[in-house]
Coordinates of C-alpha atoms in Angstrom, one line a residue:
Chain C
M1 CA -15.9 13.8 -27.4
H2 CA -15.4 14.7 -23.8
P3 CA -12.8 12.7 -21.8
R4 CA -15.3 11.5 -19.2
F5 CA -17.3 9.8 -22.0
H6 CA -14.1 8.2 -23.3
A7 CA -13.6 6.7 -19.8
C8 CA -17.1 5.2 -19.8
F9 CA -16.7 3.7 -23.2
A10 CA -13.3 2.3 -22.1
A11 CA -14.9 0.7 -19.0
A12 CA -17.8 -0.8 -21.0
A13 CA -15.4 -2.2 -23.7
L14 CA -13.3 -3.7 -21.0
V15 CA -16.1 -5.5 -19.3
A16 CA -17.3 -6.9 -22.7
G17 CA -13.7 -7.9 -23.5
L18 CA -13.1 -9.7 -20.3
G19 CA -16.1 -11.9 -20.9
L20 CA -14.4 -13.1 -24.1
V21 CA -11.1 -14.0 -22.4
G22 CA -12.6 -16.4 -19.9
C23 CA -12.4 -17.2 -16.2
A24 CA -9.9 -18.7 -13.8
T25 CA -10.5 -22.3 -12.9
P26 CA -11.5 -22.6 -9.3
P27 CA -9.4 -25.0 -7.2
P28 CA -10.9 -28.5 -6.4
A29 CA -13.3 -28.4 -3.4
D30 CA -11.2 -31.0 -1.5
D31 CA -8.3 -28.6 -1.1
P32 CA -9.7 -26.1 1.5
D33 CA -6.5 -24.1 1.7
A34 CA -6.5 -23.5 -2.0
V35 CA -10.2 -22.6 -2.0
A36 CA -9.7 -20.1 0.9
E37 CA -6.9 -18.5 -1.1
Y38 CA -9.0 -18.3 -4.2
K39 CA -11.8 -16.6 -2.3
Q40 CA -9.4 -14.3 -0.6
T41 CA -7.9 -13.1 -3.8
N42 CA -11.3 -12.6 -5.3
D43 CA -10.0 -12.7 -8.9
P44 CA -12.2 -15.1 -10.9
L45 CA -11.4 -13.2 -14.1
E46 CA -7.7 -13.5 -13.5
P47 CA -6.7 -14.7 -17.0
G48 CA -8.5 -11.8 -18.7
N49 CA -7.1 -9.4 -16.0
R50 CA -3.6 -10.6 -16.7
V51 CA -4.0 -9.8 -20.4
I52 CA -5.2 -6.3 -19.6
Y53 CA -2.3 -5.9 -17.1
A54 CA 0.2 -7.0 -19.8
I55 CA -1.2 -4.4 -22.2
N56 CA -1.2 -1.7 -19.5
D57 CA 2.3 -2.6 -18.5
G58 CA 3.5 -2.4 -22.1
L59 CA 1.9 1.0 -22.6
D60 CA 3.4 2.2 -19.3
R61 CA 6.9 1.1 -20.3
A62 CA 6.6 2.6 -23.8
I63 CA 4.9 5.9 -23.0
L64 CA 3.7 6.7 -19.5
R65 CA 6.8 5.9 -17.4
P66 CA 9.2 7.7 -19.8
V67 CA 6.8 10.8 -19.7
A68 CA 6.6 10.7 -16.0
E69 CA 10.3 10.4 -15.7
G70 CA 10.8 13.3 -18.0
Y71 CA 8.3 15.3 -15.9
N72 CA 10.2 14.5 -12.7
Y73 CA 13.5 15.4 -14.4
A74 CA 12.2 18.6 -16.0
L75 CA 10.4 20.1 -13.1
A76 CA 11.7 20.9 -9.7
P77 CA 10.0 19.1 -6.8
G78 CA 8.5 22.4 -5.6
V79 CA 6.9 23.0 -9.0
R80 CA 5.5 19.5 -9.1
S81 CA 4.0 19.8 -5.6
H82 CA 2.3 23.1 -6.7
I83 CA 0.8 21.2 -9.7
H84 CA -0.2 18.4 -7.4
N85 CA -1.9 20.9 -5.1
L86 CA -3.7 22.5 -8.0
L87 CA -5.1 19.1 -9.3
D88 CA -6.0 18.2 -5.7
N89 CA -8.0 21.4 -5.4
L90 CA -9.7 20.8 -8.7
G91 CA -10.8 17.4 -7.4
N92 CA -12.2 18.9 -4.1
P93 CA -15.8 19.4 -5.4
V94 CA -16.1 15.7 -6.1
V95 CA -14.5 14.8 -2.7
L96 CA -17.0 17.2 -1.0
M97 CA -19.9 15.6 -2.8
N98 CA -18.8 12.1 -1.6
D99 CA -18.2 13.3 2.0
V100 CA -21.8 14.5 2.0
L101 CA -23.1 11.3 0.5
Q102 CA -21.2 9.3 3.1
G103 CA -22.8 11.4 5.8
K104 CA -19.5 12.7 7.2
P105 CA -20.0 16.3 8.3
K106 CA -16.5 16.7 9.7
R107 CA -14.8 15.4 6.6
A108 CA -17.2 17.5 4.4
G109 CA -16.2 20.5 6.5
D110 CA -12.5 19.8 6.0
T111 CA -13.0 19.5 2.3
L112 CA -15.1 22.7 2.1
M113 CA -12.5 24.6 4.0
R114 CA -9.7 23.2 1.8
L115 CA -11.6 24.2 -1.3
V116 CA -12.3 27.8 0.0
L117 CA -8.9 28.5 1.5
N118 CA -6.8 26.9 -1.2
T119 CA -8.7 28.5 -4.0
T120 CA -8.5 32.0 -2.5
I121 CA -5.5 32.3 -0.3
G122 CA -3.8 29.4 -2.0
V123 CA -4.1 31.2 -5.3
G124 CA -6.4 28.9 -7.2
G125 CA -5.0 25.9 -5.4
F126 CA -1.3 26.3 -6.2
F127 CA -0.6 26.5 -2.4
D128 CA -2.0 24.0 0.0
V129 CA -2.5 26.4 3.0
A130 CA -5.4 24.4 4.4
T131 CA -3.3 21.4 5.6
G132 CA -1.1 23.5 7.8
W133 CA -4.1 25.2 9.3
G134 CA -5.7 22.1 10.4
W135 CA -7.8 20.9 7.5
P136 CA -5.9 17.9 6.2
V137 CA -6.4 16.1 2.9
H138 CA -8.3 12.8 2.8
D139 CA -9.6 10.6 0.1
A140 CA -13.3 10.2 -0.9
D141 CA -14.7 8.9 -4.1
L142 CA -18.0 7.3 -5.2
G143 CA -16.6 3.7 -5.0
M144 CA -15.9 4.4 -1.3
T145 CA -19.3 6.0 -0.9
F146 CA -21.0 2.9 -2.3
A147 CA -18.9 0.8 0.1
V148 CA -19.9 2.9 3.1
W149 CA -23.5 2.3 2.0
G150 CA -22.8 -1.4 2.1
A151 CA -22.3 -2.2 -1.6
P152 CA -20.1 -5.3 -2.2
D153 CA -17.0 -4.7 -4.3
G154 CA -17.5 -7.6 -6.8
P155 CA -14.5 -9.4 -8.4
F156 CA -11.2 -7.8 -8.9
L157 CA -10.9 -6.0 -12.3
M158 CA -7.9 -4.8 -14.1
L159 CA -9.2 -1.9 -16.2
P160 CA -7.4 -0.8 -19.4
I161 CA -5.4 2.4 -18.7
F162 CA -7.0 2.9 -15.3
G163 CA -5.5 -0.2 -13.7
P164 CA -6.7 -2.1 -10.6
S165 CA -10.4 -1.8 -9.8
N166 CA -13.7 -3.8 -9.4
P167 CA -17.2 -3.3 -10.6
R168 CA -18.2 -1.1 -7.6
D169 CA -15.2 1.2 -7.9
G170 CA -15.2 1.2 -11.7
I171 CA -18.8 2.4 -11.7
G172 CA -17.9 4.9 -9.0
M173 CA -15.0 6.2 -11.0
A174 CA -17.3 6.8 -14.0
G175 CA -19.8 8.5 -11.8
D176 CA -17.1 10.8 -10.2
M177 CA -15.9 11.8 -13.7
M178 CA -19.4 12.7 -14.8
A179 CA -20.0 14.7 -11.6
A180 CA -16.8 16.7 -11.9
P181 CA -17.7 20.4 -12.3
T182 CA -15.0 20.9 -14.9
G183 CA -17.1 18.7 -17.2
Y184 CA -19.9 21.3 -17.2
L185 CA -17.9 24.2 -18.5
P186 CA -19.5 25.8 -21.6
K187 CA -18.3 24.3 -24.8
G188 CA -15.4 26.0 -26.5
L189 CA -11.8 25.5 -27.5
E190 CA -10.2 26.9 -24.4
N191 CA -12.3 24.8 -22.1
N192 CA -11.6 21.6 -24.2
V193 CA -7.9 22.4 -23.9
F194 CA -8.3 22.9 -20.2
S195 CA -10.2 19.7 -19.7
Y196 CA -7.8 17.6 -21.7
S197 CA -4.8 19.2 -20.1
K198 CA -6.2 18.6 -16.6
T199 CA -6.8 14.9 -17.4
A200 CA -3.3 14.5 -18.9
L201 CA -1.6 16.3 -16.1
G202 CA -3.6 14.3 -13.6
V203 CA -2.3 11.0 -15.2
V204 CA 1.3 12.2 -15.3
D205 CA 1.2 13.6 -11.8
A206 CA -0.2 10.3 -10.4
R207 CA 2.3 8.2 -12.4
A208 CA 5.3 10.4 -11.5
G209 CA 4.3 10.0 -7.8
V210 CA 4.7 6.3 -7.8
I211 CA 7.8 5.8 -10.1
D212 CA 10.0 4.5 -7.3
D213 CA 7.3 2.3 -5.8
L214 CA 6.4 0.7 -9.1
D215 CA 10.0 0.2 -10.1
K216 CA 10.6 -1.5 -6.9
I217 CA 7.6 -3.8 -7.4
N218 CA 8.7 -4.7 -10.9
A219 CA 12.3 -5.5 -9.7
Q220 CA 11.5 -7.3 -6.5
A221 CA 8.2 -9.1 -7.0
L222 CA 8.1 -12.6 -8.5
D223 CA 4.6 -11.9 -9.8
P224 CA 4.1 -8.1 -10.1
Y225 CA 0.5 -8.6 -11.1
A226 CA -0.3 -10.4 -7.9
T227 CA 1.6 -8.0 -5.8
I228 CA -0.2 -5.0 -7.3
R229 CA -3.5 -6.7 -6.9
S230 CA -2.7 -7.4 -3.2
L231 CA -1.4 -3.9 -2.5
W232 CA -4.3 -2.2 -4.2
R233 CA -7.0 -4.3 -2.5
Q234 CA -5.4 -3.7 0.9
H235 CA -5.0 0.0 0.4
R236 CA -8.6 0.3 -0.9
Q237 CA -9.9 -1.6 2.2
S238 CA -8.0 0.7 4.5
Q239 CA -9.4 3.8 2.8
I240 CA -12.9 2.4 3.2
D241 CA -12.3 1.4 6.8
E242 CA -11.2 4.9 7.5
A243 CA -14.3 6.4 5.8
K244 CA -16.5 4.1 7.9
M245 CA -15.0 5.2 11.2
P246 CA -17.4 7.3 13.3
E247 CA -16.5 10.9 13.4
T248 CA -15.8 12.8 16.6
L249 CA -16.5 16.5 16.0
T250 CA -13.8 18.8 17.3
P251 CA -12.9 22.4 16.4
P252 CA -10.1 22.6 13.9
A253 CA -6.5 23.0 15.2
A254 CA -6.4 26.6 13.9
W255 CA -9.1 27.5 16.3
G256 CA -7.4 25.9 19.2
G257 CA -9.0 22.5 19.0
S258 CA -7.1 19.3 18.6
K259 CA -7.3 17.2 15.5
Chain B
M1 CA 8.0 -22.3 35.7
L2 CA 7.1 -19.2 37.7
M3 CA 10.7 -17.9 37.7
F4 CA 10.6 -17.6 33.9
G5 CA 8.1 -14.8 34.2
R6 CA 5.0 -14.3 32.1
R7 CA 6.8 -12.7 29.2
R8 CA 9.2 -15.6 28.8
L9 CA 6.3 -17.9 28.9
A10 CA 4.4 -15.9 26.2
G11 CA 7.6 -16.0 24.2
L12 CA 7.9 -19.7 24.5
A13 CA 4.3 -20.1 23.4
M14 CA 5.1 -18.0 20.3
A15 CA 8.2 -20.0 19.6
F16 CA 6.1 -23.2 19.7
A17 CA 4.2 -22.3 16.6
T18 CA 1.7 -20.2 18.4
L19 CA -0.2 -23.3 19.7
V20 CA -1.0 -21.3 22.8
P21 CA -2.6 -18.0 21.9
F22 CA -0.5 -15.1 22.9
V23 CA -2.4 -12.3 24.5
A24 CA -0.8 -8.8 24.4
R25 CA -1.2 -6.9 27.6
A26 CA -0.7 -3.3 28.7
D27 CA 3.0 -3.7 29.8
D28 CA 3.7 -5.5 26.5
A29 CA 2.3 -2.4 24.7
D30 CA 4.7 -0.2 26.7
Q31 CA 7.6 -2.4 25.9
A32 CA 6.6 -2.5 22.2
E33 CA 6.3 1.3 22.1
K34 CA 9.8 1.8 23.6
F35 CA 11.2 -0.9 21.3
I36 CA 9.8 0.8 18.1
G37 CA 10.9 4.2 19.4
K38 CA 14.4 3.0 19.6
L39 CA 14.3 1.2 16.3
L40 CA 13.1 4.3 14.5
K41 CA 15.7 6.4 16.2
D42 CA 18.4 3.9 15.2
L43 CA 17.1 3.7 11.6
S44 CA 17.0 7.4 11.1
A45 CA 20.5 7.8 12.6
V46 CA 21.9 5.3 10.1
V47 CA 20.3 6.7 7.0
N48 CA 21.2 10.3 8.0
D49 CA 24.8 9.6 9.2
G50 CA 26.4 10.7 5.9
K51 CA 28.6 7.6 5.8
P52 CA 29.3 5.7 2.6
V53 CA 26.4 3.7 1.3
D54 CA 28.0 0.3 2.0
A55 CA 28.6 1.2 5.6
Q56 CA 25.0 2.3 5.9
K57 CA 23.8 -0.9 4.4
A58 CA 25.8 -3.0 6.8
A59 CA 24.5 -1.1 9.8
M60 CA 21.0 -1.3 8.6
R61 CA 21.3 -5.1 8.0
Q62 CA 22.3 -5.5 11.6
I63 CA 19.4 -3.4 12.8
V64 CA 16.9 -5.4 10.7
F65 CA 18.2 -8.8 11.8
D66 CA 18.1 -7.7 15.5
A67 CA 14.6 -6.1 15.3
V68 CA 12.7 -8.3 12.9
D69 CA 11.4 -11.8 13.5
V70 CA 12.8 -12.8 10.2
D71 CA 12.2 -16.6 10.5
G72 CA 8.7 -16.0 11.6
V73 CA 8.0 -13.7 8.7
A74 CA 9.6 -16.2 6.3
R75 CA 7.2 -18.9 7.6
F76 CA 4.2 -16.5 7.3
C77 CA 5.1 -15.6 3.7
L78 CA 5.2 -19.2 2.6
G79 CA 1.7 -19.7 4.1
R80 CA 0.2 -23.1 3.6
F81 CA 3.2 -24.3 1.6
W82 CA 5.4 -24.3 4.7
R83 CA 3.7 -27.5 5.7
T84 CA 4.2 -29.2 2.3
A85 CA 7.9 -28.2 2.1
T86 CA 10.5 -30.7 3.1
P87 CA 12.7 -29.8 6.1
Q88 CA 15.6 -29.3 3.7
Q89 CA 13.4 -26.9 1.6
Q90 CA 12.3 -25.1 4.8
K91 CA 15.9 -24.5 5.7
E92 CA 16.9 -23.4 2.3
Y93 CA 13.9 -21.2 1.9
T94 CA 14.4 -19.4 5.2
E95 CA 18.0 -18.7 4.4
I96 CA 17.3 -17.3 1.0
F97 CA 14.4 -15.3 2.4
R98 CA 16.7 -13.6 4.9
N99 CA 19.0 -12.5 2.1
V100 CA 16.3 -11.3 -0.2
M101 CA 14.4 -9.4 2.5
V102 CA 17.4 -7.6 3.8
S103 CA 18.7 -6.7 0.4
N104 CA 15.2 -5.4 -0.6
I105 CA 15.2 -3.2 2.5
T106 CA 18.7 -2.0 2.2
S107 CA 19.0 -1.6 -1.6
K108 CA 17.5 1.9 -1.6
V109 CA 19.2 3.2 1.6
G110 CA 20.3 6.3 -0.1
E111 CA 16.7 7.3 -0.9
Y112 CA 15.8 7.5 2.7
Q113 CA 18.2 10.3 3.5
G114 CA 16.4 13.1 5.4
V115 CA 13.7 10.7 6.6
S116 CA 12.2 11.4 10.0
F117 CA 9.7 9.6 12.1
A118 CA 6.9 10.7 14.5
M119 CA 5.8 8.1 16.9
G120 CA 2.2 7.3 17.5
K121 CA 0.3 5.3 20.1
A122 CA 0.7 1.6 20.8
Q123 CA -2.4 -0.5 20.7
A124 CA -2.6 -4.1 22.0
R125 CA -4.5 -6.4 19.7
A126 CA -5.3 -10.1 20.1
E127 CA -1.9 -11.5 19.2
E128 CA 0.3 -8.6 18.7
I129 CA 0.8 -4.9 19.4
A130 CA 0.4 -2.3 16.7
V131 CA 2.6 0.8 17.1
G132 CA 1.7 3.7 14.9
S133 CA 4.1 6.2 13.3
I134 CA 4.2 8.8 10.6
V135 CA 7.1 8.7 8.2
N136 CA 8.2 12.0 6.7
R137 CA 10.4 11.9 3.7
P138 CA 11.5 15.2 2.1
G139 CA 9.5 15.9 -1.1
N140 CA 6.9 13.2 -0.2
A141 CA 3.5 13.3 1.5
P142 CA 3.7 11.9 5.1
N143 CA 3.1 8.2 5.3
K144 CA 1.2 6.4 8.0
V145 CA 3.2 3.4 9.0
D146 CA 2.1 0.9 11.6
W147 CA 4.6 -1.6 13.2
L148 CA 3.3 -4.9 14.4
V149 CA 5.2 -6.2 17.3
A150 CA 5.0 -9.6 19.0
I151 CA 7.0 -10.9 21.9
V152 CA 9.1 -13.6 20.4
G153 CA 11.4 -15.6 22.6
G154 CA 10.9 -13.0 25.4
K155 CA 11.9 -10.1 23.2
P156 CA 9.8 -7.7 21.2
K157 CA 10.2 -8.3 17.5
V158 CA 8.7 -6.7 14.4
I159 CA 6.5 -9.2 12.6
D160 CA 4.9 -6.9 10.1
V161 CA 5.0 -3.3 8.7
I162 CA 1.8 -1.8 7.5
A163 CA 2.3 1.2 5.2
E164 CA -0.8 3.2 4.3
G165 CA -3.0 0.2 5.1
T166 CA -0.9 -2.3 3.2
S167 CA 0.8 -5.2 5.1
L168 CA 4.3 -6.1 3.8
R169 CA 4.1 -9.7 4.8
L170 CA 0.5 -10.2 3.4
T171 CA 1.7 -8.7 0.1
Q172 CA 4.7 -10.9 0.1
R173 CA 2.6 -13.9 0.8
S174 CA 0.3 -13.2 -2.1
D175 CA 3.3 -12.7 -4.4
Y176 CA 4.7 -16.1 -3.4
G177 CA 1.3 -17.7 -3.5
A178 CA 0.7 -16.4 -7.1
F179 CA 4.1 -17.6 -8.2
L180 CA 3.6 -21.0 -6.7
A181 CA 0.1 -21.3 -8.2
R182 CA 1.7 -20.7 -11.6
N183 CA 4.5 -23.2 -10.9
N184 CA 2.6 -26.3 -9.9
N185 CA 2.9 -25.3 -6.2
D186 CA 6.5 -26.4 -6.3
V187 CA 8.4 -24.8 -3.4
Q188 CA 11.7 -25.7 -5.0
A189 CA 10.8 -23.5 -8.0
L190 CA 10.2 -20.6 -5.6
I191 CA 13.5 -21.2 -3.8
D192 CA 15.3 -21.2 -7.2
A193 CA 13.5 -18.0 -8.3
L194 CA 14.5 -16.3 -5.0
K195 CA 18.1 -17.4 -5.5
K196 CA 18.1 -15.9 -9.0
Q197 CA 16.7 -12.7 -7.6
A198 CA 19.3 -12.6 -4.9
L199 CA 22.1 -13.1 -7.5
A200 CA 20.7 -10.3 -9.6
A201 CA 20.5 -7.9 -6.7
N202 CA 24.1 -8.4 -5.7

């Protein structure tokens, strides 16, 4: 089975599973401060989410974090950044698709130039030459696209393996995975190996990049689940706010314009 | 009252639990920008001075206490529970909060070696001034960090740091809020947990 279908099944199983675990009890209506906090956190499925978080955290401590640590130890920072660039470049077609869906010609142009320059001059994406030449990286995914279109996020969800999300972004993630061009390679052993390696490397690269941050959260937060929930929701909101900002079209820095 | 000047008045208003809304103005933005510029210069000087870690920590501690409105941040982080805490608890909490905050900031001082800052623009908002910056750490992608500054007691003070869109004090408040929700909203339990944490960190 292809990894992107695994992801969809995982997401479906999770939503079904959460229903079984139950919901958080809303605070009494005569305590307006508590009600405001409950609404602000937007986590009515908290008990179920915490169960998933505990499982994720256990898997992370047992497998993912040690692997990511080994990866950081074994590979020089330069090599890791080349791998990161490569993965970033492989993700560019999906970013481009979302830039277009969000109606952002400038960001779409940035992504197109990144894809072209980094794939050719950057040797398949190993070198990120585009950033230095005035086409900087930015985030765009289907969850953000839905948000730009005005879709509400829905309650906070802790997905198995994938971590913090919500219905809007979970569906978006599944859509992005199905849209990825690497999923449409002809069937064959080499392409399967490539697909799985890309997925695995993507996970390790992402985890290795946040080792210090997550260690810090686990050491310093009284409630790491709540801290991660808050950080993720704020970060997500800031990505969406940025995507919603109107664009001012300027020539790229490399052509004498200012960014 | 006129001889106090407008800033002093605004500072007093802030000190009195922000009963009078503080409105940031253009010259406050100037002042905030200079203040953050100096703060970032001081911070990068300390982390890159090559001195022993303990000396760096002590220097950083001083900078943090001078630059940050620690008591105000402490109050903010306790949120609605500040009102339900007894005066004794408020005092105890503020004290332990200072320790925990500073030790959290200074604990990884060695990791910040090689860090450099690029200043951005200051922007006056309703009740504070946001000063933008880009933080560059070797081997890491540049981070967008905004510093929220308010005029407290006549002086510019940092009241929040927003890294890549995530507010430090909001995150801290939701951490404490979640802890309290799971401990019968008992502020004493929070104080005890923070004390335990401070002991473990030292």
